[in-house]
Amino acid sequence: MSERFDLIVIGAGPGGYVAAIRAAQLGKKVVCIDKRPALGGTCLNIGCIPSKALLDSSELYSLAQHRFARHGIQVGEVGLDLPAMLKRKDAVVKNLVDGLAYLFQKNGIQVVTGTAKLESPGRVTVQQFDGKTATLEGDAVLLATGSAPVIVPSLPYDGKHIVSSTEALNFEKVPEHLLVVGAGYIGLELGSVWARLGAKVTVLELLPRILPGMDAEIAGAVQKSLARQGLKFHLGTKVLGATVQGDQVVVRTQHDEKESEFQGDKVLVAVGRRPCTEGLGLKELGVATHERTGRVQVNESYQTSVPGIYAIGDLIDGPMLAHKAHEEGVAFAEKLAGKAAHVNYGAIPGVVYIWPEAATVGLSEEQVKEAGKPYRVGRFPFQASGRAIAMDETEGLAKVIADQATDRVLGVHIFGPRASDLIAEAVMALEFSASAEDIARICHAHPTLSEGLADAARAAYSGKAINLYLGR
Ligand code: NAI
């Protein structure tokens, strides 16, 4: 290719594809390289989207089995057609991958499939599948290669018995006993999927709690709820090693100096992700990375230590979340085009798509305490929400934390039905530096779950919720 580009994007995930589209919209000539023929990166192909497709399908299965009767719906015996469920998930992915290809085409973004390497700041070579090497030249290069599962030496992936999230999206049959190592986002979401479909699920977590980083009260409520759904938790448990024996894996663990063994037919290792920087030629070019995390260092314009080379998403600091990469993709492209843009890292929501859902934005109560800020908390249990009762979804609570002196909202944490949608209002509140009173005084439609958030905010600023008696 002898053309010259304004921007070469390496990686077509939610960071890279968004940056490519936004830059093209702003008049830049863009090429995007990805080693996967399907656009969309991990999120679309083997992450967020297929896991949500399975979470939604398995939740419907579970509702049909356990809850429809309470609504007066008789369905007879409910059966599982796992191949059909997996096929639907694949169709969902294909639909979105095709949509992205359409958007690229319409925006005039060229695509090169293959493995990219930086030769110099404006020069990238691409090793293509046909053995040919393409050389691309451009003014700016954006690294958006994302992340891959962390490898635990004592639990080497074999793709069959000891697996990562990729394989756990495609089990041919429901495992009898799925051992999940790591009680984070992936472990709980995929553990939920297979538990709902009939697997016995045991979660082994190193720390004494699940969902580290999330507000502890919410994480505790999540754990109780998942335990009621059948997941077994072993916290403070260190995995020492695993042995495959026929169709089974024996995982050796240690808890309080005591060693134990767990046997299952599948082990899902979900202990975090690491940035994908290997093979890009970063060291050779002197692109600085953080020693401990391996993440690429960038300035506020996402420029690395080498002018003309930029990085966003899971490669750089911050939560490894698709929507964080998305926002950085927009901000990067707008800055490149000379516009003002920024990402508010204090207002990035996090959602665990279990059921009920857990969603969070801003500071947890523990973080507020640690910062020594005097604060007030308001809570509202969905048990007291008219809409939640009508839905038969009364589990969970909304929790609003506000600064005691100014009433400014510091954090909002929701465990409850449709928390993933409810959190958007809280993100807006944080973005506009709203007070808890501001949230409470916004007119919320009745009957909606969002009234629960309003009443939690009312409880935070005034000590009283309308739909809950909290004392006189
Ligand atoms: P995570 O960081 O969410 O959780 C990993 C868990 O594993 C932690 O609880 C940690 O204490 C534990 N752990 C670490 N080493 C361990 C060991 N040796 N033995 C037992 N437990 C151990 O990582 P996860 O779930 O792998 O997800 C990776 C990334 O993907 C996360 O950054 C997450 O934000 C993102 N993600 C986000 C989703 C969402 O937004 N809904 C869904 C899936 C992934």
PDB file of C-alpha atoms in Angstrom, residues 72 82 90 121 188 232 240 248 253 264 271 337 344-345 429-430:
ATOM      1  CA  GLY A  72     -49.651 -17.354  36.507  1.00  0.00           C
ATOM      2  CA  LEU A  82     -27.826 -25.567  24.297  1.00  0.00           C
ATOM      3  CA  ASP A  90     -23.146 -16.397  17.486  1.00  0.00           C
ATOM      4  CA  PRO A 121       6.729   6.267  14.562  1.00  0.00           C
ATOM      5  CA  LEU A 188     -19.466 -14.131  38.397  1.00  0.00           C
ATOM      6  CA  LYS A 232     -20.710 -21.862  46.281  1.00  0.00           C
ATOM      7  CA  LEU A 240      -1.787 -24.096  44.496  1.00  0.00           C
ATOM      8  CA  GLN A 248     -11.780 -34.234  35.556  1.00  0.00           C
ATOM      9  CA  THR A 253      -6.072 -24.981  47.284  1.00  0.00           C
ATOM     10  CA  GLY A 264     -14.641 -30.473  38.566  1.00  0.00           C
ATOM     11  CA  VAL A 271      -8.204 -13.607  37.576  1.00  0.00           C
ATOM     12  CA  ALA A 337      -8.487  16.808  14.999  1.00  0.00           C
ATOM     13  CA  ASN A 344     -14.005  12.123  33.235  1.00  0.00           C
ATOM     14  CA  TYR A 345     -12.313   9.181  34.907  1.00  0.00           C
ATOM     15  CA  ALA A 429     -25.330  13.236  38.339  1.00  0.00           C
ATOM     16  CA  LEU A 430     -21.614  12.756  38.945  1.00  0.00           C
TER      17      LEU A 430
END
